[in-house]
mmCIF file of C-alpha atoms and ligand atoms in Angstrom:
data_model
loop_
_atom_site.group_PDB
_atom_site.id
_atom_site.type_symbol
_atom_site.label_atom_id
_atom_site.label_comp_id
_atom_site.label_asym_id
_atom_site.label_seq_id
_atom_site.Cartn_x
_atom_site.Cartn_y
_atom_site.Cartn_z
ATOM 1 C CA MET A 461 -0.084 -0.373 0.152
ATOM 2 C CA GLY A 462 1.401 3.533 -1.320
ATOM 3 C CA PRO A 463 1.469 6.356 1.077
ATOM 4 C CA GLY A 464 -2.140 7.976 1.731
ATOM 5 C CA VAL A 465 -4.261 4.234 1.516
ATOM 6 C CA HIS A 466 -4.941 2.900 4.837
ATOM 7 C CA VAL A 467 -7.134 -0.561 6.286
ATOM 8 C CA LEU A 468 -8.067 -0.639 9.469
ATOM 9 C CA ARG A 469 -6.736 -3.389 12.345
ATOM 10 C CA THR A 470 -4.700 -2.622 14.425
ATOM 11 C CA LEU A 471 -3.928 0.119 16.725
ATOM 12 C CA ALA A 472 -1.117 0.848 14.452
ATOM 13 C CA ASP A 473 -3.186 0.590 11.495
ATOM 14 C CA CYS A 474 -5.411 4.010 13.821
ATOM 15 C CA HIS A 475 -2.318 6.112 14.772
ATOM 16 C CA GLY A 476 -1.924 6.034 10.949
ATOM 17 C CA LEU A 477 -5.362 7.113 9.820
ATOM 18 C CA ARG A 478 -5.710 9.694 12.265
ATOM 19 C CA ALA A 479 -2.424 11.363 11.611
ATOM 20 C CA ASP A 480 -3.431 11.260 7.678
ATOM 21 C CA LEU A 481 -6.085 12.876 8.000
ATOM 22 C CA ASP A 482 -4.893 15.857 10.256
ATOM 23 C CA ARG A 483 -2.838 16.256 7.028
ATOM 24 C CA VAL A 484 -5.999 15.759 4.766
ATOM 25 C CA GLY A 485 -7.735 18.378 7.191
ATOM 26 C CA ASP A 486 -11.014 19.722 4.659
ATOM 27 C CA GLY A 487 -8.970 17.431 1.851
ATOM 28 C CA ARG A 488 -10.820 14.258 -0.162
ATOM 29 C CA LEU A 489 -11.405 11.270 2.103
ATOM 30 C CA VAL A 490 -12.724 8.698 -0.142
ATOM 31 C CA VAL A 491 -13.890 5.350 1.740
ATOM 32 C CA VAL A 492 -14.181 1.640 0.176
ATOM 33 C CA GLY A 493 -16.776 -0.118 1.438
ATOM 34 C CA GLY A 494 -19.780 0.977 3.344
ATOM 35 C CA GLY A 495 -20.429 -1.462 6.160
ATOM 36 C CA PHE A 496 -19.816 -0.406 9.681
ATOM 37 C CA ILE A 497 -16.274 -0.118 9.418
ATOM 38 C CA GLY A 498 -15.993 1.757 6.403
ATOM 39 C CA ALA A 499 -19.360 4.298 7.609
ATOM 40 C CA GLU A 500 -17.683 4.928 11.373
ATOM 41 C CA VAL A 501 -14.136 6.025 9.443
ATOM 42 C CA ALA A 502 -16.619 8.194 7.013
ATOM 43 C CA SER A 503 -18.205 9.791 10.170
ATOM 44 C CA THR A 504 -15.270 10.483 12.085
ATOM 45 C CA ALA A 505 -12.917 12.104 9.407
ATOM 46 C CA ARG A 506 -16.663 14.200 8.751
ATOM 47 C CA ALA A 507 -16.599 15.345 11.683
ATOM 48 C CA ARG A 508 -12.620 16.773 11.665
ATOM 49 C CA GLY A 509 -14.152 18.601 8.487
ATOM 50 C CA ALA A 510 -12.853 16.351 5.511
ATOM 51 C CA ASP A 511 -15.002 15.811 2.206
ATOM 52 C CA VAL A 512 -15.903 11.996 2.456
ATOM 53 C CA THR A 513 -17.130 10.099 -0.593
ATOM 54 C CA VAL A 514 -17.746 6.725 0.796
ATOM 55 C CA VAL A 515 -17.807 3.783 -2.721
ATOM 56 C CA GLU A 516 -20.364 0.331 -1.815
ATOM 57 C CA ALA A 517 -20.464 -2.363 -4.192
ATOM 58 C CA LEU A 518 -23.901 -3.684 -3.045
ATOM 59 C CA PRO A 519 -27.426 -1.351 -3.993
ATOM 60 C CA ALA A 520 -26.818 0.049 0.039
ATOM 61 C CA PRO A 521 -24.286 -0.636 2.026
ATOM 62 C CA LEU A 522 -25.527 -3.538 4.673
ATOM 63 C CA SER A 523 -28.458 -4.526 2.153
ATOM 64 C CA GLY A 524 -27.259 -8.457 2.897
ATOM 65 C CA LEU A 525 -27.782 -8.773 6.332
ATOM 66 C CA LEU A 526 -30.233 -5.765 6.688
ATOM 67 C CA GLY A 527 -32.609 -6.193 4.074
ATOM 68 C CA GLN A 528 -32.532 -3.465 0.582
ATOM 69 C CA GLN A 529 -35.279 -1.800 2.504
ATOM 70 C CA VAL A 530 -33.961 -1.009 5.477
ATOM 71 C CA ALA A 531 -30.339 -0.927 4.281
ATOM 72 C CA ALA A 532 -31.651 1.746 2.194
ATOM 73 C CA GLU A 533 -33.380 3.938 4.649
ATOM 74 C CA LEU A 534 -29.670 3.674 7.537
ATOM 75 C CA ALA A 535 -28.052 4.668 4.200
ATOM 76 C CA LEU A 536 -29.764 8.430 4.490
ATOM 77 C CA LEU A 537 -27.556 8.752 7.465
ATOM 78 C CA HIS A 538 -24.729 9.459 5.348
ATOM 79 C CA ALA A 539 -26.113 12.350 3.004
ATOM 80 C CA ASP A 540 -27.560 14.127 6.350
ATOM 81 C CA ASN A 541 -24.077 14.589 7.398
ATOM 82 C CA GLY A 542 -22.455 15.308 4.038
ATOM 83 C CA VAL A 543 -21.430 12.081 2.898
ATOM 84 C CA ARG A 544 -21.332 10.989 -0.491
ATOM 85 C CA LEU A 545 -22.233 7.193 -0.389
ATOM 86 C CA LEU A 546 -21.617 5.680 -4.484
ATOM 87 C CA THR A 547 -23.496 2.872 -4.316
ATOM 88 C CA GLY A 548 -23.509 -0.560 -7.288
ATOM 89 C CA ALA A 549 -19.892 1.114 -7.169
ATOM 90 C CA GLN A 550 -17.292 -1.019 -7.453
ATOM 91 C CA VAL A 551 -13.383 -0.172 -7.804
ATOM 92 C CA ALA A 552 -11.106 -1.175 -10.281
ATOM 93 C CA SER A 553 -7.471 0.802 -9.530
ATOM 94 C CA LEU A 554 -6.212 2.946 -7.139
ATOM 95 C CA VAL A 555 -4.635 5.673 -9.141
ATOM 96 C CA GLY A 556 -0.855 7.830 -7.869
ATOM 97 C CA GLU A 557 2.539 6.569 -7.579
ATOM 98 C CA PRO A 558 3.541 6.591 -5.180
ATOM 99 C CA SER A 559 0.718 8.459 -3.787
ATOM 100 C CA VAL A 560 -2.778 7.996 -4.025
ATOM 101 C CA THR A 561 -4.532 11.042 -5.817
ATOM 102 C CA GLY A 562 -7.184 9.032 -6.630
ATOM 103 C CA VAL A 563 -9.818 5.588 -7.221
ATOM 104 C CA ALA A 564 -10.198 4.359 -10.484
ATOM 105 C CA LEU A 565 -14.512 2.723 -10.718
ATOM 106 C CA THR A 566 -14.965 -0.042 -13.198
ATOM 107 C CA ASP A 567 -17.437 2.601 -15.051
ATOM 108 C CA GLY A 568 -15.164 4.518 -15.794
ATOM 109 C CA ARG A 569 -15.215 7.353 -12.845
ATOM 110 C CA VAL A 570 -11.993 8.655 -11.448
ATOM 111 C CA LEU A 571 -12.820 10.010 -7.638
ATOM 112 C CA PRO A 572 -10.044 12.685 -6.753
ATOM 113 C CA ALA A 573 -8.866 11.227 -3.631
ATOM 114 C CA ASP A 574 -6.094 13.053 -0.402
ATOM 115 C CA ALA A 575 -6.144 9.732 1.119
ATOM 116 C CA VAL A 576 -8.465 6.064 0.992
ATOM 117 C CA VAL A 577 -9.533 3.717 3.553
ATOM 118 C CA VAL A 578 -10.368 0.499 2.439
ATOM 119 C CA GLY A 579 -12.469 -1.055 4.670
ATOM 120 C CA ILE A 580 -14.067 -4.374 2.779
ATOM 121 C CA GLY A 581 -13.666 -7.245 5.652
ATOM 122 C CA VAL A 582 -10.708 -10.290 6.318
ATOM 123 C CA ARG A 583 -10.503 -13.330 5.773
ATOM 124 C CA PRO A 584 -9.398 -15.928 8.272
ATOM 125 C CA ASP A 585 -5.186 -16.446 7.695
ATOM 126 C CA THR A 586 -5.878 -19.961 8.372
ATOM 127 C CA GLY A 587 -2.869 -21.429 5.544
ATOM 128 C CA TRP A 588 -1.417 -23.290 8.182
ATOM 129 C CA LEU A 589 -3.903 -25.267 9.052
ATOM 130 C CA ARG A 590 -4.731 -26.541 5.670
ATOM 131 C CA THR A 591 -2.267 -28.696 5.589
ATOM 132 C CA GLY A 592 -1.952 -32.804 8.216
ATOM 133 C CA SER A 593 -3.948 -31.170 10.669
ATOM 134 C CA GLY A 594 -7.106 -32.474 10.717
ATOM 135 C CA ILE A 595 -8.852 -29.462 11.326
ATOM 136 C CA ALA A 596 -11.436 -29.238 8.352
ATOM 137 C CA LEU A 597 -11.577 -25.137 7.532
ATOM 138 C CA ASP A 598 -14.572 -23.345 4.904
ATOM 139 C CA THR A 599 -13.860 -22.081 1.561
ATOM 140 C CA ASP A 600 -12.602 -18.073 3.038
ATOM 141 C CA GLY A 601 -10.476 -20.518 5.716
ATOM 142 C CA GLY A 602 -12.583 -20.597 7.704
ATOM 143 C CA VAL A 603 -12.559 -23.235 10.942
ATOM 144 C CA LEU A 604 -15.417 -25.451 10.793
ATOM 145 C CA CYS A 605 -16.840 -26.178 14.463
ATOM 146 C CA ASP A 606 -20.020 -27.819 16.043
ATOM 147 C CA GLU A 607 -22.251 -26.237 18.210
ATOM 148 C CA TYR A 608 -19.813 -25.749 21.166
ATOM 149 C CA GLY A 609 -16.579 -24.636 18.732
ATOM 150 C CA ALA A 610 -15.331 -28.117 19.262
ATOM 151 C CA ALA A 611 -12.906 -28.067 15.696
ATOM 152 C CA ASP A 612 -12.318 -32.946 16.140
ATOM 153 C CA ALA A 613 -14.463 -34.828 16.563
ATOM 154 C CA ALA A 614 -12.633 -36.132 20.001
ATOM 155 C CA ARG A 615 -13.153 -32.104 20.883
ATOM 156 C CA THR A 616 -9.306 -31.598 21.436
ATOM 157 C CA VAL A 617 -8.822 -28.822 19.641
ATOM 158 C CA TYR A 618 -11.874 -25.771 19.565
ATOM 159 C CA ALA A 619 -12.473 -21.952 17.522
ATOM 160 C CA VAL A 620 -13.693 -18.487 18.660
ATOM 161 C CA GLY A 621 -14.187 -15.760 17.207
ATOM 162 C CA ASP A 622 -13.962 -13.802 14.129
ATOM 163 C CA VAL A 623 -11.925 -17.421 13.132
ATOM 164 C CA ALA A 624 -14.725 -20.030 13.763
ATOM 165 C CA ARG A 625 -17.271 -21.256 11.864
ATOM 166 C CA ARG A 626 -19.569 -22.705 14.337
ATOM 167 C CA TYR A 627 -22.996 -24.354 13.381
ATOM 168 C CA ASP A 628 -25.929 -22.944 15.069
ATOM 169 C CA PRO A 629 -28.028 -25.136 15.844
ATOM 170 C CA LEU A 630 -31.601 -22.611 15.946
ATOM 171 C CA LEU A 631 -30.264 -21.375 12.431
ATOM 172 C CA GLY A 632 -29.893 -25.491 11.270
ATOM 173 C CA ARG A 633 -26.823 -23.752 9.086
ATOM 174 C CA HIS A 634 -22.875 -23.060 9.869
ATOM 175 C CA LEU A 635 -22.078 -19.423 11.183
ATOM 176 C CA ARG A 636 -18.696 -17.418 11.769
ATOM 177 C CA VAL A 637 -19.569 -14.337 13.330
ATOM 178 C CA GLU A 638 -17.130 -11.288 13.226
ATOM 179 C CA HIS A 639 -18.806 -9.432 16.403
ATOM 180 C CA TRP A 640 -16.708 -8.556 19.599
ATOM 181 C CA THR A 641 -19.787 -10.320 22.209
ATOM 182 C CA SER A 642 -19.667 -13.581 20.034
ATOM 183 C CA ALA A 643 -15.856 -13.714 20.678
ATOM 184 C CA VAL A 644 -16.773 -12.985 23.993
ATOM 185 C CA GLY A 645 -19.489 -15.253 24.879
ATOM 186 C CA GLN A 646 -17.873 -18.440 22.717
ATOM 187 C CA ALA A 647 -14.280 -18.312 24.514
ATOM 188 C CA ASP A 648 -16.561 -18.501 28.200
ATOM 189 C CA ALA A 649 -18.800 -21.422 26.696
ATOM 190 C CA VAL A 650 -15.544 -23.060 25.513
ATOM 191 C CA ALA A 651 -12.942 -22.178 28.401
ATOM 192 C CA ARG A 652 -16.434 -24.556 30.533
ATOM 193 C CA SER A 653 -16.333 -26.885 28.382
ATOM 194 C CA ILE A 654 -12.421 -27.398 28.029
ATOM 195 C CA ALA A 655 -12.085 -27.309 32.126
ATOM 196 C CA GLY A 656 -16.213 -28.525 33.196
ATOM 197 C CA PRO A 657 -18.183 -31.940 32.526
ATOM 198 C CA GLY A 658 -19.810 -31.580 30.014
ATOM 199 C CA PRO A 659 -19.403 -29.498 26.644
ATOM 200 C CA VAL A 660 -22.061 -25.913 27.276
ATOM 201 C CA ALA A 661 -22.994 -24.580 24.331
ATOM 202 C CA TYR A 662 -23.268 -20.647 23.632
ATOM 203 C CA GLU A 663 -26.661 -18.965 22.439
ATOM 204 C CA ASP A 664 -25.102 -16.287 20.862
ATOM 205 C CA ASP A 665 -27.575 -12.989 20.545
ATOM 206 C CA PHE A 666 -25.573 -11.922 17.537
ATOM 207 C CA PHE A 667 -25.491 -8.457 19.461
ATOM 208 C CA VAL A 668 -23.673 -6.063 17.686
ATOM 209 C CA TRP A 669 -23.684 -1.296 17.887
ATOM 210 C CA SER A 670 -21.655 0.968 15.795
ATOM 211 C CA ASP A 671 -20.901 4.583 16.726
ATOM 212 C CA GLN A 672 -21.710 7.157 13.857
ATOM 213 C CA TYR A 673 -22.403 10.744 12.721
ATOM 214 C CA GLY A 674 -22.655 10.862 17.211
ATOM 215 C CA GLY A 675 -25.531 8.118 17.563
ATOM 216 C CA LYS A 676 -25.899 4.661 17.920
ATOM 217 C CA ILE A 677 -27.240 1.413 15.200
ATOM 218 C CA THR A 678 -27.506 -1.310 17.490
ATOM 219 C CA LEU A 679 -28.125 -5.131 15.641
ATOM 220 C CA LEU A 680 -30.058 -7.537 17.941
ATOM 221 C CA GLY A 681 -30.380 -11.322 16.353
ATOM 222 C CA ARG A 682 -30.209 -11.498 12.961
ATOM 223 C CA PRO A 683 -32.136 -10.902 10.007
ATOM 224 C CA GLY A 684 -33.077 -13.889 8.011
ATOM 225 C CA PRO A 685 -34.249 -13.021 4.128
ATOM 226 C CA ASP A 686 -37.651 -14.176 4.603
ATOM 227 C CA ASP A 687 -38.086 -12.149 7.160
ATOM 228 C CA GLU A 688 -40.848 -9.417 7.945
ATOM 229 C CA ALA A 689 -39.606 -5.598 8.329
ATOM 230 C CA THR A 690 -42.126 -3.280 10.526
ATOM 231 C CA VAL A 691 -40.003 -0.058 10.861
ATOM 232 C CA VAL A 692 -41.538 3.198 13.311
ATOM 233 C CA ARG A 693 -39.965 6.222 12.971
ATOM 234 C CA ALA A 694 -39.858 8.274 15.851
ATOM 235 C CA ASP A 695 -41.019 12.163 15.525
ATOM 236 C CA ALA A 696 -37.635 13.419 15.984
ATOM 237 C CA PRO A 697 -35.144 16.718 15.101
ATOM 238 C CA ARG A 698 -32.630 13.722 13.372
ATOM 239 C CA ARG A 699 -33.087 10.621 11.808
ATOM 240 C CA ARG A 700 -34.444 8.189 14.200
ATOM 241 C CA PHE A 701 -35.982 4.849 13.850
ATOM 242 C CA ALA A 702 -36.292 0.851 14.643
ATOM 243 C CA VAL A 703 -36.990 -1.848 12.888
ATOM 244 C CA ALA A 704 -38.722 -4.681 14.330
ATOM 245 C CA TYR A 705 -37.777 -8.490 12.129
ATOM 246 C CA ARG A 706 -40.124 -10.847 12.171
ATOM 247 C CA ARG A 707 -40.308 -14.670 10.945
ATOM 248 C CA GLY A 708 -43.287 -16.581 11.150
ATOM 249 C CA ASP A 709 -44.572 -15.160 14.428
ATOM 250 C CA ARG A 710 -41.174 -14.515 15.982
ATOM 251 C CA LEU A 711 -39.383 -11.459 16.761
ATOM 252 C CA ALA A 712 -36.359 -12.782 15.247
ATOM 253 C CA ALA A 713 -34.023 -9.471 15.291
ATOM 254 C CA VAL A 714 -34.114 -5.803 16.394
ATOM 255 C CA LEU A 715 -32.504 -3.086 14.353
ATOM 256 C CA THR A 716 -32.328 0.519 16.035
ATOM 257 C CA VAL A 717 -30.870 4.056 15.209
ATOM 258 C CA ASN A 718 -29.985 6.054 17.390
ATOM 259 C CA TRP A 719 -32.901 5.693 19.690
ATOM 260 C CA PRO A 720 -31.659 4.185 22.790
ATOM 261 C CA LYS A 721 -35.187 3.528 24.724
ATOM 262 C CA ALA A 722 -36.184 1.075 22.118
ATOM 263 C CA LEU A 723 -33.702 -1.386 22.706
ATOM 264 C CA VAL A 724 -34.682 -1.203 25.947
ATOM 265 C CA VAL A 725 -38.002 -2.214 25.228
ATOM 266 C CA ALA A 726 -36.786 -4.543 22.502
ATOM 267 C CA ARG A 727 -33.816 -6.276 25.143
ATOM 268 C CA ARG A 728 -37.180 -6.679 27.412
ATOM 269 C CA ALA A 729 -38.876 -8.903 24.522
ATOM 270 C CA THR A 730 -39.336 -12.711 24.780
ATOM 271 C CA ALA A 731 -39.156 -15.079 21.638
ATOM 272 C CA ALA A 732 -42.668 -15.666 22.569
ATOM 273 C CA PRO A 733 -45.122 -15.258 19.621
ATOM 274 C CA GLY A 734 -46.592 -11.851 19.163
ATOM 275 C CA ALA A 735 -43.362 -10.292 21.159
ATOM 276 C CA ALA A 736 -43.438 -8.322 17.500
ATOM 277 C CA ASP A 737 -47.295 -7.071 17.568
ATOM 278 C CA ASP A 738 -46.018 -5.654 20.879
ATOM 279 C CA VAL A 739 -42.391 -4.573 20.397
ATOM 280 C CA VAL A 740 -44.130 -2.509 17.676
ATOM 281 C CA ALA A 741 -46.375 -1.024 19.669
ATOM 282 C CA ALA A 742 -44.453 -0.427 22.841
ATOM 283 C CA TRP A 743 -42.305 2.288 20.103
ATOM 284 C CA LYS A 744 -45.354 3.564 18.970
ATOM 285 C CA ALA A 745 -45.926 4.417 22.441
ATOM 286 C CA LEU A 746 -42.580 5.858 22.668
HETATM 287 C C1 FAD B 1148 -11.770 -1.643 13.044
HETATM 288 C C2 FAD B 1148 -12.589 -2.229 14.067
HETATM 289 C C3 FAD B 1148 -13.934 -1.834 14.575
HETATM 290 C C4 FAD B 1148 -14.656 -3.241 15.473
HETATM 291 N N1 FAD B 1148 -15.546 -2.431 15.954
HETATM 292 C C5 FAD B 1148 -16.607 -3.587 16.697
HETATM 293 C C6 FAD B 1148 -16.997 -2.947 16.987
HETATM 294 O O1 FAD B 1148 -17.594 -1.965 16.979
HETATM 295 N N2 FAD B 1148 -18.260 -3.588 17.658
HETATM 296 C C7 FAD B 1148 -18.150 -5.684 17.662
HETATM 297 O O2 FAD B 1148 -18.856 -6.228 18.454
HETATM 298 N N3 FAD B 1148 -17.275 -5.841 16.859
HETATM 299 C C8 FAD B 1148 -16.159 -4.855 16.178
HETATM 300 N N4 FAD B 1148 -14.843 -5.243 15.653
HETATM 301 C C9 FAD B 1148 -14.803 -6.478 15.367
HETATM 302 C C10 FAD B 1148 -14.033 -7.481 16.322
HETATM 303 O O3 FAD B 1148 -13.379 -6.576 17.052
HETATM 304 C C11 FAD B 1148 -13.371 -8.760 16.418
HETATM 305 O O4 FAD B 1148 -14.929 -9.540 16.230
HETATM 306 C C12 FAD B 1148 -13.020 -9.416 17.185
HETATM 307 O O5 FAD B 1148 -11.790 -8.649 17.843
HETATM 308 C C13 FAD B 1148 -12.738 -11.337 17.097
HETATM 309 O O6 FAD B 1148 -11.613 -11.404 18.593
HETATM 310 P P1 FAD B 1148 -11.014 -12.336 17.856
HETATM 311 O O7 FAD B 1148 -10.539 -12.482 19.413
HETATM 312 O O8 FAD B 1148 -11.328 -13.596 17.422
HETATM 313 O O9 FAD B 1148 -9.422 -12.146 17.078
HETATM 314 P P2 FAD B 1148 -8.803 -10.563 16.776
HETATM 315 O O10 FAD B 1148 -9.362 -9.779 17.845
HETATM 316 O O11 FAD B 1148 -8.374 -10.444 15.550
HETATM 317 O O12 FAD B 1148 -7.007 -11.436 17.677
HETATM 318 C C14 FAD B 1148 -6.895 -12.203 17.080
HETATM 319 C C15 FAD B 1148 -5.214 -12.531 17.828
HETATM 320 O O13 FAD B 1148 -4.801 -13.228 16.945
HETATM 321 C C16 FAD B 1148 -3.479 -12.863 16.401
HETATM 322 N N5 FAD B 1148 -2.962 -14.278 15.725
HETATM 323 C C17 FAD B 1148 -3.648 -14.237 14.086
HETATM 324 N N6 FAD B 1148 -2.964 -15.142 13.052
HETATM 325 C C18 FAD B 1148 -2.049 -15.733 14.291
HETATM 326 C C19 FAD B 1148 -1.059 -16.420 14.332
HETATM 327 N N7 FAD B 1148 -0.710 -17.690 13.654
HETATM 328 N N8 FAD B 1148 -0.527 -16.840 15.576
HETATM 329 C C20 FAD B 1148 -0.137 -15.995 16.742
HETATM 330 N N9 FAD B 1148 -1.697 -15.084 16.224
HETATM 331 C C21 FAD B 1148 -2.250 -15.010 15.510
HETATM 332 C C22 FAD B 1148 -3.791 -11.771 15.764
HETATM 333 O O14 FAD B 1148 -3.020 -11.106 15.655
HETATM 334 C C23 FAD B 1148 -4.740 -11.162 16.593
HETATM 335 O O15 FAD B 1148 -4.339 -10.505 18.320
HETATM 336 C C24 FAD B 1148 -14.074 -4.788 14.867
HETATM 337 C C25 FAD B 1148 -13.058 -4.929 13.957
HETATM 338 C C26 FAD B 1148 -12.454 -3.969 13.459
HETATM 339 C C27 FAD B 1148 -10.805 -4.690 12.168
#
C-alpha cells in the first residue's frame, strides 16, 4: 500500500490513519466499503472536516444483512451528515504513484482522493491449518466447528471468535460471526467445556453496535432473508427509527438507529409469539 492508503485493523493502523486525517484536513477522503467500519471512518473523518465519499458495491451498504429497504433508509445517515455515498460502485484500481491521488471505478469514473481507507472485510489467515492438521476449513478459511466450538470429533481442538465457523442449531447452519460480543461469549463457553464435566453450548444473541455521526446503531439478533421488516420512525430532529424483523410469529431481530429506548424495550421482549407486535406497539407509544 502506498502513502495515503489505509486499512483499519490494529492500533498502529488507527494511529496512522489519524495522522493522515490531520494531513488531509478538509481535503478528499474516499472510503471503500460502506459496512460498519467504513461508515464509522466516514463519520469520524467528516467530523474532522474532510470531504468524504463512500464507495459501496452493493445497492445499499449492509443490504445483504438488513434487507434492501431498511439498508437504504439507514444509508441516508450519510447524506444527512454531508457524506457522499456511491452505491453499486466497484473499484477498479487506485490511482497515483507513490502517493494515492484517486480511486478509479469500473464504470470509468475516477474519484480524486488525498487519502483512501479500504474497509472491505477480512479473511481468516488459516492456511497453516490446511495440511496435516486434521482440522476442516470452510472455503473462506473459517474453522468448521460443532455447536460447542469443537473443531475435531474428540473435542480436543476448539476455535472461537472471527475464525470460527460454528454450527448454529437454531439456524441449522454453520455461521462465522465477526462481533466482539460473540468472540467473548464463545470463549467463555469453550473455557467451561474444557474445564467442566461436559460440553457447554453458547447461545449467541448476535448483538452489535456502531457509533456513527454522534449517534448509535444497534442490531440485536440476525435478520433472515424472508423476515418481514416493520419500521417505526420517531418524531425527532435527527433520523431515529427502529425495525422489528418478524419470522413467522417470532421477533427474530431488532435494529435501532439513534433510539436507545427502543433497544431497551426490545431487550425486554421475549421470543414468545406476538412479541413483534408488542414491541412495535411499545415503540409507537414512546
Ligand atoms: C476497526 C474495527 C472495529 C470493530 N468494531 C467492532 C464493534 O464496534 N463491535 C463489535 O462487536 N465488533 C467490532 N469489530 C470486530 C471485533 O473486533 C472482532 O470480532 C473481535 O476482535 C474478534 O476477536 P478474535 O479474538 O476472534 O480476533 P482478533 O481480535 O482479531 O484477535 C486475534 C489475534 O490473533 C493473532 N493471530 C492471528 N493469527 C495468528 C497465528 N497464526 N499465531 C498467533 N497469533 C495469531 C492476531 O494477531 C490477533 O491479535 C471491529 C473490528 C475492527 C477491525
